[in-house]
Structures are given as C-alpha cells and as structure tokens.
Coordinates of N, CA and C in Angstrom, one line a residue:
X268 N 0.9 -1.2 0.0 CA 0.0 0.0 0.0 C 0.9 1.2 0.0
X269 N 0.2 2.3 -0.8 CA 1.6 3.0 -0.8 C 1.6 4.4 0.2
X270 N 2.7 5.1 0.9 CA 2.5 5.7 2.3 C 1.2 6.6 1.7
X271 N 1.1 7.3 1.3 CA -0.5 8.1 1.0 C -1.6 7.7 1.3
X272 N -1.9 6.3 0.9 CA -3.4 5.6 0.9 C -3.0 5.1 2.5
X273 N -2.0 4.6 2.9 CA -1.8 4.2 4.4 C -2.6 5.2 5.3
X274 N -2.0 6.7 4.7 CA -2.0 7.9 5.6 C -3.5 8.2 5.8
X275 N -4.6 8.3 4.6 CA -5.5 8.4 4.5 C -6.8 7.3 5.1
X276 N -6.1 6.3 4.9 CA -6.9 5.1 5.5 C -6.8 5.2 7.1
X277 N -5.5 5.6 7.8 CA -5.7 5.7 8.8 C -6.4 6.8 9.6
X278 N -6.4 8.3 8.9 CA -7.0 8.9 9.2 C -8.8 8.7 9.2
X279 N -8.6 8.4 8.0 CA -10.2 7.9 7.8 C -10.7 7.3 9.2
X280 N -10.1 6.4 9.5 CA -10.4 5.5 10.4 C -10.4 6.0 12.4
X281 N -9.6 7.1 12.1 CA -9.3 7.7 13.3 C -10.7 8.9 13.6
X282 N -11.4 9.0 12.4 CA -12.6 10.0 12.3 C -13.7 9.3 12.7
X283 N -13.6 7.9 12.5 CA -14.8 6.8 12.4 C -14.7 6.9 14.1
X284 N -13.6 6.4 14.6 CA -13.6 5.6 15.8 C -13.9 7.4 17.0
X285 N -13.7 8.4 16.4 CA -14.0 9.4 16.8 C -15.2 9.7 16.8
X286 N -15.7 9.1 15.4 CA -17.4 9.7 15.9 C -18.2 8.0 16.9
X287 N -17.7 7.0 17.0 CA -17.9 6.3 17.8 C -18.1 6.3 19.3
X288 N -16.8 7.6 19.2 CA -16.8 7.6 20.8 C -17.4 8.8 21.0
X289 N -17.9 10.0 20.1 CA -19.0 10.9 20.4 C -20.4 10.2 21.3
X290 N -20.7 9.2 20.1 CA -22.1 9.0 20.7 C -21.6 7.9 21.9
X291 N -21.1 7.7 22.6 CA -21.0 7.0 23.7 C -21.0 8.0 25.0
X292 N -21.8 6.8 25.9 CA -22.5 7.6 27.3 C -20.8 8.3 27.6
X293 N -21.3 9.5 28.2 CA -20.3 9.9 29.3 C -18.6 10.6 28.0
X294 N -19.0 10.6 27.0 CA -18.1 10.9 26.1 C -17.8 12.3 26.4
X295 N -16.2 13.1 26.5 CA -16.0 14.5 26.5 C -16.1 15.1 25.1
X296 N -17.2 15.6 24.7 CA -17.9 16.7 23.5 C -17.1 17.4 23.6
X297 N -16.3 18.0 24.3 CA -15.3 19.3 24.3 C -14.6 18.6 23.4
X298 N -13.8 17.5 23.6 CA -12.4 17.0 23.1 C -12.6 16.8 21.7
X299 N -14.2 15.8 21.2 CA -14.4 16.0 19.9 C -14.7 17.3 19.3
X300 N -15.1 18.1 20.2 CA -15.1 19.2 19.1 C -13.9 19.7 19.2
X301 N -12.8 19.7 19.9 CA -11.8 20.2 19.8 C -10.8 19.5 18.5
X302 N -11.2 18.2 18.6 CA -10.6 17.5 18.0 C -10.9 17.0 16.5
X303 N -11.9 16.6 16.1 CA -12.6 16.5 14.6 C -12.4 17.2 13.6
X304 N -11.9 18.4 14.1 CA -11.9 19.6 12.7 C -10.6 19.4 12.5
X305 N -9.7 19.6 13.7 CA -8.3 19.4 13.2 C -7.8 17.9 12.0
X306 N -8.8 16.9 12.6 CA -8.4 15.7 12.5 C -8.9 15.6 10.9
X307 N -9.8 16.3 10.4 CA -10.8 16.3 9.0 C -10.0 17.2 8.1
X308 N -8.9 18.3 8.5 CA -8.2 19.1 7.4 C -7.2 18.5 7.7
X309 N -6.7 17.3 8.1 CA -5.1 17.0 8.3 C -5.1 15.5 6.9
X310 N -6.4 15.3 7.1 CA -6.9 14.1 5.8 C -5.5 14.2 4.7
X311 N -4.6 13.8 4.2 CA -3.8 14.3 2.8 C -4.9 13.7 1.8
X312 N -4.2 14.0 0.6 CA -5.0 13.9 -0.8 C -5.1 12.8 -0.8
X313 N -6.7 12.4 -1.1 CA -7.0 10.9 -1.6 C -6.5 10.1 -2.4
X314 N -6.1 9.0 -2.1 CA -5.3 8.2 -2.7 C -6.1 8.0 -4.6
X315 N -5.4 8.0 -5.6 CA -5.5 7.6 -7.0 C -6.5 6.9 -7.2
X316 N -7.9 6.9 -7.4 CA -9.0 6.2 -8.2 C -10.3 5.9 -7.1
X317 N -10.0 6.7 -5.6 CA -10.7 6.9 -4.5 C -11.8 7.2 -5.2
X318 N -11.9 8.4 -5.9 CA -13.4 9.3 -6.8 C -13.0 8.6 -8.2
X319 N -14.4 8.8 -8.8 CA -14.6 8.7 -9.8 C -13.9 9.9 -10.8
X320 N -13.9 9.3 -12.1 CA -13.3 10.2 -12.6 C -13.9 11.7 -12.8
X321 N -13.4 13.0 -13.0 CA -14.3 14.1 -12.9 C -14.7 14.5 -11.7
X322 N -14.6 13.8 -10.6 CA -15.1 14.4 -9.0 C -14.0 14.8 -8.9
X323 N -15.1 16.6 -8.2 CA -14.7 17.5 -8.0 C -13.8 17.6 -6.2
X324 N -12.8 17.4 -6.0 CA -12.4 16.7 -4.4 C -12.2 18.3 -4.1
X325 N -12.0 19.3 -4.5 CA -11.6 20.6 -3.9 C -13.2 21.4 -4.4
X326 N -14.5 21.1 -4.0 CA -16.0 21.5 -3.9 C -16.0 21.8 -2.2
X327 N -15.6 21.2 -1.7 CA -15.5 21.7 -0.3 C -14.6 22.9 0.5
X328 N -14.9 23.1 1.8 CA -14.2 24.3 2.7 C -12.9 24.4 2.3
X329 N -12.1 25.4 2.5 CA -10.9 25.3 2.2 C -10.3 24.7 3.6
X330 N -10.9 24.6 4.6 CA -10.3 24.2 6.0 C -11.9 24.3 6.7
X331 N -11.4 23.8 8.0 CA -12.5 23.4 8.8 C -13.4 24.4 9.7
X332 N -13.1 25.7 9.8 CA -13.2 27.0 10.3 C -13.9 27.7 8.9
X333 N -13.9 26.9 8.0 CA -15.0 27.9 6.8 C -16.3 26.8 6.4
X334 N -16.4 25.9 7.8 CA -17.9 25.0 7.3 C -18.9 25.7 7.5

C-alpha cells in the first residue's frame, strides 16, 4: 500500500472511531469538538482512483473554520 493511501486510510479511520466515541455515554464533546476539525483538514489527498473520474475533491471548505 503506498505511504499516501496508508495515511488516508488511517485517518479515515481515526474520524470513524472518533465519531464512535461521540455517541457513547459519558463521552467528552469538548475533546471531539476540539478534536474532529483538526483531524478532518489533516486528511492528505485521496489516494489515486478513490473518486470517480471528474469528482470534484476541492467542492469543499478550504479548511475546517470555513464549514
């Protein structure tokens, strides 16, 4: 796998297990919100054939402070 798709896969994965532990009892909401945005603009560029061809991947905020 090559370091890019690694990097993205794990991030991906670090967003999941983040919104997992939002909805769980007794979860600190401070931390996810402190934490989610940072973790959502740190994403690097999707790995090669992720989108279809012609998706637009820069349609979105330029950062996480302009959702």
């Amino acid at each position: 796998m090559c370091p890019n798709c690694e990097d993205f896969a794990r991030t991906v994965l670090l967003l999941g297990q983040l919104a997992l532990y939002a909805d769980m009892t007794g979860a600190d909401l401070d931390f996810v919100e402190a934490v989610s945005p940072c973790l959502a603009v740190s994403l690097p560029e999707p790995p090669p054939g992720m989108f279809p061809d012609g998706y637009d991947t820069d349609g979105g905020p330029a950062s996480a402070g302009d959702c």
